[in-house]
Coordinates of C-alpha atoms in Angstrom, one line a residue:
Chain P
M1 CA -23.0 5.0 20.9
R2 CA -26.4 6.3 22.2
R3 CA -26.2 9.9 23.0
P4 CA -28.8 12.7 23.3
S5 CA -28.9 14.7 19.9
S6 CA -28.1 18.0 21.7
I7 CA -24.8 16.5 23.0
V8 CA -24.2 15.3 19.4
M9 CA -24.8 18.8 18.1
A10 CA -22.6 20.4 20.6
R11 CA -19.8 18.0 19.8
L12 CA -20.4 18.6 16.1
V13 CA -20.0 22.4 16.6
R14 CA -16.9 22.0 18.7
A15 CA -15.4 19.8 16.2
M16 CA -16.2 22.2 13.5
T17 CA -14.2 25.0 15.3
I18 CA -11.6 23.1 16.9
W19 CA -10.0 20.7 14.6
R20 CA -6.5 20.5 15.8
I21 CA -5.5 17.1 17.0
P22 CA -2.6 16.1 19.2
G23 CA -0.1 13.9 17.6
R24 CA -0.4 10.2 18.3
R25 CA 3.2 9.2 18.4
N26 CA 6.4 10.7 19.5
H27 CA 7.7 12.0 16.3
I28 CA 4.3 13.4 15.4
E29 CA 4.1 15.0 18.7
N30 CA 7.3 16.8 17.6
R31 CA 5.5 18.2 14.7
S32 CA 2.3 19.1 16.5
N33 CA 3.9 22.0 18.1
R34 CA 3.3 23.9 14.9
E35 CA -0.1 25.2 14.4
D36 CA -1.2 22.7 11.9
I37 CA -4.8 22.3 11.0
R38 CA -5.9 18.9 9.6
M39 CA -9.0 18.3 7.4
I40 CA -9.0 14.5 7.1
F41 CA -11.7 12.2 5.6
N42 CA -12.9 11.3 9.2
S43 CA -13.6 14.9 10.2
Y44 CA -16.8 16.8 10.4
V45 CA -15.3 19.6 8.4
F46 CA -14.4 17.2 5.6
L47 CA -17.7 15.1 5.6
F48 CA -20.2 17.9 6.1
G49 CA -18.3 21.0 4.8
Y50 CA -15.5 20.1 2.0
L51 CA -17.2 17.1 0.5
P52 CA -20.8 18.6 -0.2
I53 CA -19.0 21.6 -1.7
V54 CA -16.7 19.6 -3.9
L55 CA -19.5 17.4 -5.2
T56 CA -22.1 20.2 -5.7
G57 CA -19.4 22.3 -7.5
T58 CA -18.3 19.3 -9.7
F59 CA -21.8 18.4 -10.8
L60 CA -22.9 21.9 -11.5
L61 CA -19.8 22.9 -13.4
A62 CA -20.1 19.5 -15.3
R63 CA -23.1 21.2 -17.0
I64 CA -20.8 23.7 -18.5
G65 CA -18.3 21.3 -19.5
A66 CA -16.1 18.5 -18.3
T67 CA -13.0 20.8 -18.5
A68 CA -14.8 23.2 -15.9
A69 CA -15.3 20.4 -13.6
H70 CA -11.8 19.0 -14.1
I71 CA -10.4 22.3 -13.2
W72 CA -12.6 22.7 -10.1
L73 CA -11.6 19.2 -9.0
I74 CA -7.8 20.3 -9.2
L75 CA -8.4 23.6 -7.3
M76 CA -10.5 21.8 -4.5
S77 CA -7.7 19.2 -4.2
L78 CA -5.1 21.9 -3.7
A79 CA -7.4 23.5 -1.2
F80 CA -7.7 20.1 0.6
Y81 CA -4.0 20.0 0.7
A82 CA -3.6 23.6 1.9
A83 CA -6.1 23.1 4.7
W84 CA -3.5 20.8 6.4
N85 CA -0.7 23.1 6.3
A86 CA -0.6 25.9 3.6
A87 CA 3.2 26.3 4.0
Y88 CA 3.6 23.2 2.3
L89 CA 1.4 23.8 -0.8
P90 CA 4.5 25.7 -2.6
L91 CA 6.5 22.5 -2.1
L92 CA 3.8 20.4 -3.6
L93 CA 3.3 22.7 -6.6
G94 CA 7.0 23.0 -6.9
S95 CA 7.4 19.4 -7.3
I96 CA 4.6 19.3 -9.7
V97 CA 6.0 21.9 -11.9
F98 CA 9.6 20.3 -11.8
N99 CA 8.3 16.9 -12.7
Y100 CA 6.0 18.3 -15.3
A101 CA 8.9 20.2 -17.0
V102 CA 10.9 16.9 -17.0
A103 CA 8.0 15.0 -18.3
I104 CA 7.6 17.3 -21.2
H105 CA 11.2 17.3 -22.0
M106 CA 11.1 13.6 -21.9
T107 CA 8.3 13.3 -24.3
R108 CA 9.7 15.7 -26.7
T109 CA 13.2 14.3 -27.0
G110 CA 13.8 11.9 -29.8
S111 CA 16.5 10.0 -28.2
D112 CA 16.1 7.0 -25.7
A113 CA 19.4 8.2 -24.1
N114 CA 18.4 11.5 -23.3
R115 CA 15.0 10.2 -21.9
L116 CA 16.9 7.9 -19.7
W117 CA 19.2 10.8 -18.6
L118 CA 16.3 13.0 -17.7
L119 CA 14.6 10.2 -15.8
R120 CA 17.8 9.6 -13.8
L121 CA 17.9 13.4 -13.1
A122 CA 14.3 13.3 -11.9
V123 CA 14.6 10.2 -9.8
T124 CA 17.6 11.7 -8.2
A125 CA 15.9 15.0 -7.5
N126 CA 12.7 13.4 -6.2
L127 CA 14.3 11.0 -3.8
G128 CA 16.7 13.6 -2.7
L129 CA 13.7 15.9 -1.6
L130 CA 12.0 13.0 0.0
G131 CA 15.2 11.9 1.8
Y132 CA 16.0 15.4 3.0
Y133 CA 12.6 15.6 4.6
K134 CA 12.3 12.1 6.0
Y135 CA 15.9 11.3 7.0
T136 CA 18.1 14.2 7.8
G137 CA 17.3 13.7 11.5
F138 CA 17.5 9.9 11.5
F139 CA 20.8 9.8 9.8
L140 CA 22.4 12.6 12.0
E141 CA 21.1 10.8 15.1
N142 CA 22.7 7.6 14.0
I143 CA 26.0 9.3 13.0
N144 CA 25.9 11.0 16.5
T145 CA 25.6 7.6 18.1
A146 CA 28.2 5.8 16.0
M147 CA 30.8 8.6 16.0
S148 CA 29.9 10.2 19.2
T149 CA 29.5 13.5 17.6
E150 CA 26.9 16.1 18.4
Y151 CA 25.5 17.4 15.2
T152 CA 22.1 19.2 16.0
W153 CA 19.3 19.8 13.5
Q154 CA 16.0 21.6 13.3
A155 CA 13.4 19.0 13.3
L156 CA 11.5 19.1 10.0
I157 CA 7.9 18.7 9.6
L158 CA 7.3 15.9 7.0
P159 CA 5.1 17.5 4.4
L160 CA 1.8 15.6 4.1
G161 CA 1.7 12.9 1.6
I162 CA 5.2 13.7 0.2
S163 CA 5.9 9.9 -0.2
F164 CA 2.9 9.3 -2.1
Y165 CA 2.8 12.3 -4.4
T166 CA 6.7 11.6 -5.0
F167 CA 6.0 8.0 -5.9
Q168 CA 3.0 8.9 -8.0
Q169 CA 5.0 11.2 -10.2
L170 CA 7.9 8.7 -10.4
T171 CA 5.5 6.0 -11.8
L172 CA 4.5 8.5 -14.5
L173 CA 8.1 9.4 -15.4
A174 CA 8.9 5.8 -15.6
D175 CA 6.2 5.2 -18.0
I176 CA 7.3 8.1 -20.0
G177 CA 10.9 6.9 -20.0
A178 CA 9.6 3.6 -21.5
G179 CA 8.3 5.6 -24.3
R180 CA 4.7 4.6 -23.5
I181 CA 3.2 8.1 -23.2
K182 CA 3.5 10.5 -25.9
N183 CA 2.2 13.6 -24.6
I184 CA 0.6 14.9 -21.5
R185 CA -1.5 18.0 -20.8
F186 CA -0.6 20.0 -17.6
R187 CA -4.0 19.9 -16.2
D188 CA -4.2 16.0 -16.6
F189 CA -0.8 15.9 -15.0
L190 CA -2.1 18.1 -12.1
L191 CA -5.2 16.1 -11.4
F192 CA -3.2 12.8 -11.7
V193 CA -1.0 14.0 -8.8
T194 CA -3.4 15.9 -6.7
F195 CA -6.7 14.2 -7.0
F196 CA -7.7 14.5 -3.4
P197 CA -9.1 11.0 -2.8
H198 CA -5.5 9.5 -3.3
L199 CA -3.3 12.4 -2.8
I200 CA -2.3 11.9 0.9
A201 CA -2.0 8.1 1.3
G202 CA -2.6 6.5 -1.9
P203 CA -3.5 4.2 -3.5
I204 CA -0.5 4.8 -5.8
V205 CA -2.1 4.7 -9.1
H206 CA -0.7 4.5 -12.8
H207 CA -1.2 6.8 -15.6
R208 CA -2.8 3.9 -17.7
E209 CA -5.4 3.4 -14.9
M210 CA -6.3 7.1 -14.3
M211 CA -5.8 9.2 -17.5
P212 CA -8.4 7.3 -19.7
Q213 CA -11.0 7.8 -16.9
F214 CA -10.1 11.5 -16.4
Q215 CA -10.4 12.2 -20.1
K216 CA -13.6 10.1 -20.6
A217 CA -15.5 11.4 -17.4
D218 CA -18.1 13.9 -17.8
Y219 CA -18.2 14.5 -14.0
R220 CA -21.9 14.7 -14.0
L221 CA -24.2 13.6 -11.2
N222 CA -24.8 10.0 -11.8
L223 CA -27.0 8.4 -9.0
E224 CA -25.4 5.1 -9.2
N225 CA -21.9 6.3 -8.8
L226 CA -23.0 8.5 -6.0
A227 CA -24.8 5.6 -4.2
V228 CA -21.9 3.1 -4.6
G229 CA -19.5 5.8 -3.5
L230 CA -21.4 6.7 -0.4
V231 CA -21.7 3.0 0.5
L232 CA -17.9 2.6 0.3
L233 CA -17.4 5.7 2.2
S234 CA -19.7 4.7 5.0
I235 CA -18.1 1.3 5.4
G236 CA -14.6 2.9 5.3
L237 CA -15.8 5.6 7.8
F238 CA -17.3 2.8 10.1
K239 CA -14.1 0.7 9.9
K240 CA -11.9 3.8 10.7
A241 CA -14.0 5.7 13.3
V242 CA -15.8 2.9 15.2
L243 CA -13.5 -0.1 14.7
A244 CA -9.9 1.2 14.4
D245 CA -10.2 4.2 16.8
G246 CA -12.3 2.0 19.2
I247 CA -9.5 -0.6 19.5
A248 CA -6.9 2.1 19.5
D249 CA -8.1 3.3 22.8
H250 CA -6.9 0.0 24.3
V251 CA -3.8 -0.3 22.2
T252 CA -2.3 3.2 22.6
P253 CA -1.8 3.1 26.5
I254 CA 0.2 -0.3 26.3
F255 CA 2.5 1.2 23.6
Q256 CA 2.9 4.5 25.7
D257 CA 3.8 2.2 28.6
A258 CA 6.3 0.3 26.7
A259 CA 7.8 3.6 25.5
S260 CA 8.1 4.8 29.0
G261 CA 10.0 1.6 30.0
K262 CA 7.5 -0.1 32.2
P263 CA 7.8 -3.9 31.5
I264 CA 4.8 -5.1 29.6
T265 CA 3.5 -8.5 30.8
L266 CA 2.5 -11.3 28.5
V267 CA -1.3 -10.9 28.5
F268 CA -0.7 -7.2 27.7
A269 CA 1.9 -7.6 25.3
W270 CA 0.0 -10.0 23.2
A271 CA -3.1 -7.9 23.4
A272 CA -1.2 -4.8 22.4
S273 CA 0.5 -6.6 19.5
V274 CA -2.6 -8.4 17.9
G275 CA -4.8 -5.3 18.8
F276 CA -2.6 -3.1 17.0
T277 CA -2.6 -5.4 14.0
L278 CA -6.3 -5.1 13.9
Q279 CA -6.2 -1.3 14.5
M280 CA -3.7 -0.8 11.5
Y281 CA -5.7 -3.1 9.3
F282 CA -9.1 -1.3 9.9
D283 CA -7.5 2.0 9.8
F284 CA -5.7 1.7 6.5
S285 CA -8.4 -0.6 4.9
G286 CA -11.0 2.0 6.1
Y287 CA -8.9 4.8 4.6
S288 CA -8.6 3.0 1.3
E289 CA -12.3 2.2 1.1
M290 CA -13.1 5.9 1.8
A291 CA -10.7 6.9 -0.9
L292 CA -12.5 4.4 -3.4
G293 CA -15.8 5.8 -2.3
L294 CA -14.9 9.5 -2.7
A295 CA -13.4 8.9 -6.2
R296 CA -16.5 7.1 -7.2
M297 CA -18.8 9.9 -6.3
V298 CA -17.3 11.8 -9.1
G299 CA -17.4 8.8 -11.5
I300 CA -13.7 7.7 -10.9
K301 CA -12.5 4.3 -9.9
L302 CA -9.3 3.5 -8.1
P303 CA -7.4 0.4 -7.7
M304 CA -7.8 -2.1 -5.0
N305 CA -5.4 -1.5 -2.1
F306 CA -6.6 -4.2 0.5
N307 CA -8.0 -7.6 -0.1
S308 CA -8.5 -9.3 3.4
P309 CA -4.7 -9.6 4.1
L310 CA -5.3 -11.2 7.5
K311 CA -6.8 -14.2 5.7
A312 CA -3.4 -14.8 3.9
L313 CA -2.1 -18.4 4.2
S314 CA 1.6 -17.4 3.5
I315 CA 3.8 -14.2 3.9
I316 CA 4.0 -14.0 0.1
D317 CA 0.1 -14.1 -0.2
Y318 CA -0.1 -11.4 2.7
W319 CA 1.9 -8.9 0.6
S320 CA -0.3 -9.5 -2.2
R321 CA -3.3 -8.4 -0.1
W322 CA -1.9 -5.8 2.2
H323 CA -1.2 -2.3 0.8
I324 CA -1.4 -3.9 -2.8
T325 CA -0.5 -0.7 -4.7
L326 CA 2.8 -0.2 -2.5
T327 CA 3.8 -3.8 -3.1
R328 CA 3.2 -3.3 -6.8
F329 CA 5.3 -0.1 -6.7
L330 CA 8.2 -1.8 -4.8
T331 CA 8.1 -4.9 -7.0
A332 CA 8.2 -3.0 -10.1
Y333 CA 10.7 -0.3 -9.3
V334 CA 13.0 -1.9 -6.6
Y335 CA 12.5 -5.6 -6.7
N336 CA 12.5 -6.3 -10.3
P337 CA 15.5 -4.1 -11.3
I338 CA 17.8 -5.6 -8.7
A339 CA 16.5 -9.3 -9.3
L340 CA 16.6 -8.8 -13.2
A341 CA 20.2 -7.3 -13.2
L342 CA 21.4 -10.2 -11.1
T343 CA 19.7 -12.8 -13.1
R344 CA 20.9 -11.4 -16.3
R345 CA 24.5 -11.8 -15.1
R346 CA 23.9 -15.3 -14.1
V347 CA 22.2 -16.3 -17.6
A348 CA 25.0 -14.5 -19.4
R349 CA 27.5 -16.5 -17.7
G350 CA 25.6 -19.8 -18.6
K351 CA 24.4 -20.3 -15.0
Q352 CA 21.0 -21.6 -14.1
G353 CA 18.2 -19.3 -12.9
L354 CA 15.3 -20.6 -10.7
A355 CA 14.2 -24.3 -11.6
G356 CA 11.7 -25.4 -9.2
P357 CA 13.0 -27.9 -6.7
R358 CA 16.1 -28.2 -8.6
T359 CA 17.1 -24.6 -7.9
T360 CA 20.6 -24.3 -6.5
W361 CA 21.5 -22.6 -3.4
R362 CA 23.4 -20.0 -5.2
A363 CA 20.7 -19.2 -7.7
F364 CA 18.3 -18.9 -4.8
M365 CA 20.5 -16.4 -3.1
A366 CA 21.2 -14.2 -6.1
I367 CA 17.6 -14.3 -7.6
V368 CA 15.4 -14.3 -4.4
A369 CA 17.1 -13.6 -1.3
L370 CA 19.3 -10.7 -1.9
P371 CA 16.7 -8.7 -4.0
T372 CA 13.9 -9.5 -1.4
L373 CA 16.1 -8.5 1.6
A374 CA 17.1 -5.3 -0.2
T375 CA 13.5 -4.4 -1.1
M376 CA 12.2 -5.0 2.4
F377 CA 15.0 -3.1 4.0
L378 CA 14.1 -0.2 1.8
S379 CA 10.4 -0.7 2.5
G380 CA 11.2 -0.6 6.3
L381 CA 13.2 2.6 5.8
W382 CA 10.5 4.2 3.8
H383 CA 7.9 3.6 6.5
G384 CA 9.7 5.5 9.0
A385 CA 13.1 7.0 9.9
G386 CA 13.9 4.8 12.9
N387 CA 15.7 1.6 13.6
Q388 CA 12.4 -0.2 14.7
Y389 CA 11.1 0.3 11.0
L390 CA 14.2 -1.4 9.7
I391 CA 13.5 -4.4 12.1
F392 CA 9.9 -4.3 10.5
G393 CA 11.2 -4.6 7.0
L394 CA 13.9 -7.1 7.7
L395 CA 11.5 -9.4 9.6
H396 CA 9.3 -9.3 6.6
G397 CA 12.3 -9.7 4.3
V398 CA 13.5 -12.8 6.1
A399 CA 10.0 -14.3 6.3
L400 CA 9.6 -13.8 2.5
V401 CA 12.9 -15.6 1.9
V402 CA 12.1 -18.4 4.2
N403 CA 8.6 -18.8 2.3
H404 CA 10.3 -18.8 -1.1
A405 CA 12.8 -21.4 -0.1
W406 CA 10.1 -23.5 1.6
R407 CA 7.8 -23.3 -1.5
L408 CA 11.0 -24.6 -3.7
A409 CA 12.0 -27.2 -1.3
R410 CA 8.5 -28.6 0.1
P411 CA 7.8 -30.7 -3.1
W412 CA 10.9 -32.8 -2.4
F413 CA 9.3 -34.3 0.8
W414 CA 5.7 -33.5 0.3
P415 CA 4.9 -33.6 -3.5
D416 CA 1.1 -33.7 -3.4
T417 CA 0.5 -29.9 -3.3
A418 CA -3.3 -30.1 -2.7
H419 CA -3.0 -32.6 0.0
Y420 CA -0.3 -30.5 1.7
Q421 CA -2.4 -27.4 1.6
R422 CA -5.5 -29.2 2.9
I423 CA -3.6 -30.5 5.9
T424 CA -1.5 -27.6 6.9
W425 CA -3.6 -24.5 6.1
P426 CA -4.2 -23.8 10.0
V427 CA -0.6 -23.8 10.7
A428 CA 0.1 -21.7 7.5
W429 CA -2.4 -19.1 8.7
L430 CA -1.2 -19.0 12.1
L431 CA 2.4 -18.5 11.2
T432 CA 1.5 -15.9 8.6
F433 CA -0.5 -14.0 11.2
L434 CA 2.3 -14.2 13.8
V435 CA 4.8 -12.8 11.4
G436 CA 2.7 -9.9 10.5
T437 CA 1.7 -9.2 14.1
L438 CA 5.2 -9.3 15.3
A439 CA 6.4 -7.0 12.5
L440 CA 3.7 -4.6 13.2
T441 CA 4.6 -4.4 16.8
W442 CA 8.0 -3.0 15.9
F443 CA 6.3 -0.9 13.3
H444 CA 4.2 0.9 16.0
A445 CA 6.7 1.0 18.7
A446 CA 8.2 4.3 19.5
S447 CA 11.8 2.9 19.7
V448 CA 13.7 -0.2 19.4
A449 CA 13.8 -0.4 23.2
A450 CA 9.8 0.0 23.3
G451 CA 9.4 -2.7 20.7
A452 CA 11.8 -5.1 22.4
N453 CA 9.8 -4.5 25.7
I454 CA 6.6 -5.6 24.1
V455 CA 8.2 -8.6 22.2
M456 CA 10.0 -9.8 25.3
G457 CA 6.7 -9.4 27.1
M458 CA 5.1 -11.7 24.5
A459 CA 7.8 -14.3 25.1
G460 CA 7.0 -14.1 28.7
S461 CA 10.0 -12.5 30.1
H462 CA 8.1 -9.9 32.1
G463 CA 5.6 -12.2 33.8
F464 CA 2.4 -13.5 32.9
A465 CA -0.5 -11.5 34.4
P466 CA -1.4 -8.1 35.3
S467 CA -1.0 -8.7 39.0
A468 CA 2.8 -8.9 38.5
M469 CA 2.3 -5.0 37.9
I470 CA 0.0 -4.4 40.9
G471 CA 2.3 -4.4 44.0
P472 CA 1.2 -2.7 47.2
D473 CA 4.3 -0.4 46.9
D474 CA 3.7 0.5 43.4
A475 CA 2.1 4.0 43.7
D476 CA 2.6 4.7 40.0
L477 CA 0.2 2.1 38.7
S478 CA -0.1 1.6 35.1
V479 CA -3.4 2.8 33.7
L480 CA -4.3 -0.8 32.8
A481 CA -2.7 -2.6 35.6
G482 CA -5.6 -2.0 38.1
H483 CA -8.4 -2.7 35.5
G484 CA -9.0 -6.3 34.8
G485 CA -12.3 -5.2 33.4
E486 CA -10.6 -3.2 30.8
L487 CA -8.5 -6.2 29.9
I488 CA -11.5 -8.4 29.3
T489 CA -13.1 -5.6 27.2
F490 CA -9.8 -5.2 25.1
Y491 CA -9.8 -9.1 24.4
L492 CA -13.4 -8.9 23.5
W493 CA -12.6 -6.1 20.9
I494 CA -9.8 -8.3 19.5
A495 CA -12.2 -11.2 19.2
V496 CA -14.9 -9.3 17.4
L497 CA -12.5 -7.4 15.0
L498 CA -10.6 -10.6 14.3
G499 CA -14.0 -12.2 13.3
I500 CA -14.9 -9.4 11.0
A501 CA -11.3 -9.4 9.5
L502 CA -11.4 -13.3 8.9
I503 CA -15.0 -14.6 8.4
P504 CA -17.2 -12.6 5.9
P505 CA -16.3 -11.7 2.4
N506 CA -14.6 -8.3 2.1
T507 CA -16.4 -5.0 0.9
L508 CA -15.2 -5.5 -2.6
E509 CA -16.4 -9.1 -2.8
V510 CA -19.7 -8.1 -1.5
M511 CA -20.0 -5.2 -4.0
R512 CA -18.5 -7.0 -7.0
S513 CA -21.2 -6.5 -9.4
W514 CA -20.9 -2.7 -9.0
Q515 CA -17.2 -2.8 -9.8
P516 CA -16.0 -0.7 -6.9
A517 CA -12.3 -0.8 -7.8
I518 CA -10.3 -1.0 -11.1
T519 CA -8.7 -4.3 -10.0
M520 CA -10.9 -6.7 -8.1
P521 CA -10.3 -9.9 -5.8
A522 CA -10.2 -13.1 -7.8
A523 CA -12.6 -15.2 -5.9
A524 CA -16.3 -15.1 -6.9
P525 CA -18.6 -14.4 -4.0
R526 CA -20.7 -17.2 -2.8
R527 CA -23.9 -15.3 -1.5
P528 CA -25.8 -12.6 -3.3
G529 CA -24.0 -9.2 -3.0
F530 CA -25.0 -5.6 -2.6
T531 CA -28.0 -4.4 -4.2
L532 CA -29.5 -0.9 -4.4
S533 CA -32.3 -1.8 -2.1
P534 CA -33.8 -0.5 1.1
R535 CA -32.2 -3.3 3.2
W536 CA -28.9 -2.3 2.1
A537 CA -29.5 1.4 2.3
F538 CA -30.7 0.9 5.9
S539 CA -27.5 -1.2 6.8
T540 CA -25.2 1.5 5.2
A541 CA -27.0 4.4 6.9
V542 CA -26.6 2.5 10.3
L543 CA -22.7 2.3 9.7
A544 CA -22.7 5.8 8.4
V545 CA -24.4 7.1 11.5
A546 CA -22.3 5.0 13.9
G547 CA -19.2 6.4 12.1
V548 CA -20.3 10.0 12.3
L549 CA -21.2 9.7 16.0
S550 CA -17.8 8.3 16.7
L551 CA -15.9 11.3 15.2
G552 CA -15.9 13.4 18.4
R553 CA -12.3 12.8 18.8
V554 CA -10.8 13.2 15.3
S555 CA -7.7 11.1 14.9
E556 CA -5.6 10.9 11.9
F557 CA -5.1 7.9 9.8
L558 CA -2.0 6.0 10.5
Y559 CA -0.7 6.3 7.0
W560 CA -0.9 9.8 6.7
Q561 CA 2.5 10.3 8.3
F562 CA 4.4 8.9 5.4
Chain B
M1 CA 10.3 -14.0 -36.0
D2 CA 6.7 -15.0 -36.2
H3 CA 4.0 -15.7 -33.7
P4 CA 4.0 -19.6 -33.8
T5 CA 7.8 -19.7 -33.5
I6 CA 7.8 -17.3 -30.5
F7 CA 5.1 -19.3 -29.0
S8 CA 6.8 -22.7 -29.3
Q9 CA 10.1 -21.3 -28.0
L10 CA 8.3 -19.7 -25.2
T11 CA 6.8 -22.9 -24.3
E12 CA 10.1 -24.6 -24.2
L13 CA 11.5 -21.9 -22.0
F14 CA 8.4 -22.2 -19.5
R15 CA 9.0 -26.0 -19.4
D16 CA 12.7 -25.4 -18.5
V17 CA 11.8 -22.8 -15.8
F18 CA 9.1 -24.8 -14.2
V19 CA 10.7 -28.1 -14.7
D20 CA 7.6 -29.6 -16.3
S21 CA 8.1 -31.2 -19.7
A22 CA 4.5 -31.7 -20.1
L23 CA 3.5 -28.0 -19.6
V24 CA 1.1 -26.7 -22.3
L25 CA 0.8 -23.0 -22.7
T26 CA -2.3 -21.3 -23.8
P27 CA -2.2 -17.5 -24.8
D28 CA -4.5 -16.4 -22.0
A29 CA -2.8 -18.6 -19.2
T30 CA -1.9 -16.3 -16.3
A31 CA 0.2 -16.7 -13.3
D32 CA -2.9 -18.1 -11.5
D33 CA -3.0 -21.0 -14.1
I34 CA 0.6 -22.0 -13.9
P35 CA 1.8 -23.4 -10.6
G36 CA 5.0 -21.7 -9.4
W37 CA 4.6 -18.6 -11.6
D38 CA 5.1 -15.8 -9.1
S39 CA 7.1 -12.6 -9.0
M40 CA 10.4 -14.4 -8.4
T41 CA 10.0 -17.0 -11.2
H42 CA 8.7 -14.2 -13.3
I43 CA 12.2 -12.5 -13.2
T44 CA 13.9 -15.8 -14.2
L45 CA 11.3 -16.2 -17.2
V46 CA 12.1 -12.6 -18.3
A47 CA 15.9 -13.0 -18.1
A48 CA 15.8 -16.3 -19.9
A49 CA 13.5 -15.0 -22.6
E50 CA 15.9 -12.0 -23.1
Y51 CA 18.7 -14.4 -23.5
R52 CA 17.0 -16.6 -25.9
F53 CA 15.5 -14.0 -28.0
G54 CA 18.5 -11.6 -27.8
L55 CA 16.5 -8.6 -26.5
K56 CA 16.1 -6.4 -23.3
F57 CA 12.9 -5.8 -21.7
R58 CA 12.3 -2.5 -19.7
I59 CA 11.3 -2.5 -16.2
V60 CA 7.9 -1.1 -16.9
E61 CA 7.3 -3.8 -19.5
I62 CA 7.9 -6.6 -17.0
E63 CA 5.3 -5.7 -14.7
E64 CA 2.7 -5.6 -17.4
L65 CA 3.3 -9.2 -18.6
T66 CA 0.4 -10.8 -17.0
N67 CA -0.4 -13.7 -19.4
V68 CA 1.5 -15.9 -21.9
G69 CA -0.2 -13.8 -24.8
D70 CA 1.2 -10.5 -23.6
F71 CA 4.6 -12.3 -23.4
V72 CA 4.4 -13.4 -26.9
S73 CA 3.3 -10.1 -28.3
L74 CA 5.8 -8.0 -26.4
I75 CA 8.7 -10.3 -27.8
E76 CA 7.2 -10.2 -31.3
R77 CA 7.0 -6.3 -31.1
K78 CA 10.6 -6.1 -29.6
T79 CA 12.0 -8.4 -32.3
C80 CA 10.3 -6.5 -35.0
D81 CA 11.6 -3.0 -33.5
A82 CA 15.1 -4.4 -33.5
R83 CA 14.7 -5.6 -37.1
D84 CA 13.4 -2.2 -38.1
Q85 CA 16.3 -0.5 -36.4
I86 CA 18.8 -2.6 -38.4
K87 CA 17.1 -1.7 -41.8

């Protein structure tokens, strides 16, 4: 981390002029042929160019009036989006104008039936657009394989953040459909969708969470908001640039080896699998904290998206802590409708619903298993157009069903819940962690074959140690095979990151008294938390500087591809 | 239907779903206070309440029912709406 300042300056200048980055994964690489330019949270141009301009502009315009600042934030958010690929700005704007037109018609129509009809139209159109960009290639490929046909297609570049801005608008239309929103101004709608901290990768926010804030905010410089925002931004940046990108250097080569068909041995397979879980966690949790911080600087709070998911003691608990706003979205708009329809049918026929340990097998299948599997299947499909993502989704689906079945059945033979939890929590943690890790291995694999390669490696089918890969005849040594030292470094990274993820309270818990997010973790912190003091200023500055110095190689957030 | 009636009927319904005849509800009891109240049993509760009170909840209403008090007020509002429509 220690570098002479001249080198740092040179890198800074270089990074300011060259901010194209190569894709990380095969289907991103397809896209990077295009001349796309990325201005992401963890880039010099964002942190030292864009952000100061946005903040200065907002605070100065707020002196004229909140409306001026509000409009400035919309324009700057659109500029932020256009900096990635201006060609897709019209698509974003088109989507917004279409959905706003539907929204206005929905608020004006007097009849529930018309509103529902409009909502269905909008849902179809939005999902159609999303499906077109995300799945055309995937479906043609599967049809080609299944029917031995040879359809060809032009690889589409997935418009940045299309999933998130689509979901964002659907939540709003659903609220209007329920008659909960009576009218909405165009500029409020615009900021609700495009607000740059959450535009690209969430959190997926609700109208009721954001609109009152947008309307009340005066957008003036508020030192407390700025300080709290900067702290969140610095911690998030550190997590992303130092921790996630640091371990990624060890994770990526193994996944690349797996994709190219080299058998991955046990020690590497486990390191890659657990290593990627940690990379993903620090990447996305870092992003989410940066988003919280950026919004807070202009006085806006976003909902919590992560709550130490790796501490979860069940897979149900895991999903209530990992990507919380997506879980909330899927529960509300996918799981609930399916489960409710099935339960209504049962109740209407006089059949039993869930009834604790007395739940019948059929009730469990209809009310829990079927909707859970369907939801997680769709979640897998949403995460990526590839069969390995379906495996990711179904693994979680099956684990959730088993978890729910166990919850219902366990009291039969171990009635004392407190005693049960006290005795079995280490097993519960390990099982949860393993399921999460195994699922993420598929998630990150370039293909089903690559995923199977690593998972078989974890099971020991490809031998135990790296020495299995270093044969005298083997001229094409794996990057890692000859480097025992690198493997030790990798395991050290894993140990340290696992410690950080598991032991200390998380950022939101530490900063609880400053209300860093709209929704907060339930547990109260044991030790005194963050204060506006020199000690905390210094620690935060260290994190920020370490984060900025690690930005030489700008890497995109894993979730920006959805 | 008035508040106390809804409250007592809802208590009965919770007791059925959670198989706990001694369950006592308070208006601000949340899922954290009642063992077994998770996203799955929530749906059963909602469907059972729909059937008992003869109404239908909307998808967006369901996710907002975070405590017993919300449940009671929503049922109260919806039964009132239904009565107004009949008039």
